[in-house]
């Protein structure tokens, strides 16, 4: 009898120690996520300043001079490249040439009124030139991405949308252990201030391909970068999560820019209902319309909300959980959000300004050739480009 009691006591003590160890490990893992890659904090205005004439001259020397920081390695992510300035002189010339070519090709339909520099949605047509004052809130646009054959074309499409948005800082977080040369070559083409991060998913979460928390490591890394780089006293910035395959109306950026704490709005092409959205009555959120409530306090899509940057500093340990389907809900709950604090946008959540579009995934094709040296004309060079971009491959039989 005494032996049985001793055995039960030992088991209970072992389980208690295991539980305490697990909780402690989880706490320090979350803490470590906010304690890497320390750099000097910047205000939202300093992130979007044009370089001085002296700095501009240095920027022309080489592309490497435009990289404001070398790759900073941590156990969680690596900052591959940061470009804080709006545009180098070389970028400005290239952008101007493209703008002139576009104007020439569409001269019949373009209004040539030189005084009209603003589109009807309120975003400046010359926003990338820094014409908007610094009193306009900065938008941190976080894009999780991962290597696949559609990655470069989808980032290209998204980048050409973001080119039209004033005071936007793009954080591209890539689910890979190293930095992609293709992405580093692509991002400067849009003349958007950006940071490119390599943020691989921990291998422990890859065991079940059908239940992988995709994009979580990317978003966590981006949030950590903002915590380390944004001035804690500057509330003039908004954070938004935009996937690389989603579609965005330019009015969305005008709507979210005025977010004081948290704003929400409908997302199209989500779930069985075709839309996910807060329900508004008398200007207040009274519920949610979503085909998968799943006992979530905030059944919303990742693209359906924006938060003021100050929430990250008010709740320094709030982050995305590695739990499929509950990323948004647990994150918003960790930020202490209340229902009566939600700011409805998009005409009281009656307009759809963002769509959860998805590109059909197809396997990478392999082109069989007898020998690349025998390919006619430009074909060999073109197939090398196809291989480099990851949209196909070439296999030489000989």
mmCIF file of N, CA, C and O in Angstrom, residues 78 100 111 121 154 165 255 257 264 286-287 315 372:
data_model
loop_
_atom_site.group_PDB
_atom_site.id
_atom_site.type_symbol
_atom_site.label_atom_id
_atom_site.label_comp_id
_atom_site.label_asym_id
_atom_site.label_seq_id
_atom_site.Cartn_x
_atom_site.Cartn_y
_atom_site.Cartn_z
ATOM 1 N N UNK A 78 16.282 36.164 -40.522
ATOM 2 C CA UNK A 78 17.418 36.966 -40.971
ATOM 3 C C UNK A 78 16.901 38.140 -41.780
ATOM 4 O O UNK A 78 16.043 37.972 -42.648
ATOM 5 N N UNK A 100 6.625 57.824 -68.212
ATOM 6 C CA UNK A 100 6.453 58.491 -69.509
ATOM 7 C C UNK A 100 5.991 57.515 -70.579
ATOM 8 O O UNK A 100 5.140 57.832 -71.409
ATOM 9 N N UNK A 111 -5.920 62.026 -68.567
ATOM 10 C CA UNK A 111 -6.161 63.435 -68.339
ATOM 11 C C UNK A 111 -4.821 64.122 -68.164
ATOM 12 O O UNK A 111 -4.070 63.816 -67.242
ATOM 13 N N UNK A 121 -9.436 58.501 -55.026
ATOM 14 C CA UNK A 121 -9.416 57.775 -53.754
ATOM 15 C C UNK A 121 -8.545 58.454 -52.718
ATOM 16 O O UNK A 121 -8.407 57.968 -51.609
ATOM 17 N N UNK A 154 3.541 36.872 -58.579
ATOM 18 C CA UNK A 154 2.566 37.417 -57.631
ATOM 19 C C UNK A 154 3.129 38.595 -56.854
ATOM 20 O O UNK A 154 2.422 39.578 -56.585
ATOM 21 N N UNK A 165 0.484 53.742 -53.684
ATOM 22 C CA UNK A 165 0.049 54.072 -52.321
ATOM 23 C C UNK A 165 1.095 54.965 -51.658
ATOM 24 O O UNK A 165 2.286 54.635 -51.645
ATOM 25 N N UNK A 255 -8.713 53.963 -46.327
ATOM 26 C CA UNK A 255 -9.576 53.597 -45.196
ATOM 27 C C UNK A 255 -8.759 53.233 -43.953
ATOM 28 O O UNK A 255 -9.025 53.718 -42.850
ATOM 29 N N UNK A 257 -5.702 53.883 -43.147
ATOM 30 C CA UNK A 257 -4.695 54.843 -42.686
ATOM 31 C C UNK A 257 -5.143 55.619 -41.442
ATOM 32 O O UNK A 257 -4.320 56.132 -40.687
ATOM 33 N N UNK A 264 -11.752 47.206 -38.909
ATOM 34 C CA UNK A 264 -12.142 45.973 -39.590
ATOM 35 C C UNK A 264 -13.027 46.289 -40.781
ATOM 36 O O UNK A 264 -13.674 47.340 -40.839
ATOM 37 N N UNK A 286 -21.578 44.510 -33.956
ATOM 38 C CA UNK A 286 -22.442 43.728 -33.068
ATOM 39 C C UNK A 286 -22.259 42.226 -33.265
ATOM 40 O O UNK A 286 -22.841 41.428 -32.519
ATOM 41 N N UNK A 287 -21.469 41.835 -34.255
ATOM 42 C CA UNK A 287 -21.255 40.419 -34.511
ATOM 43 C C UNK A 287 -20.411 40.234 -35.749
ATOM 44 O O UNK A 287 -19.861 41.194 -36.309
ATOM 45 N N UNK A 315 1.349 45.794 -25.794
ATOM 46 C CA UNK A 315 1.326 44.349 -25.488
ATOM 47 C C UNK A 315 2.568 43.717 -26.121
ATOM 48 O O UNK A 315 2.497 43.096 -27.189
ATOM 49 N N UNK A 372 21.687 21.908 -74.280
ATOM 50 C CA UNK A 372 21.402 23.334 -74.284
ATOM 51 C C UNK A 372 22.256 24.062 -75.310
ATOM 52 O O UNK A 372 21.861 25.097 -75.847
#
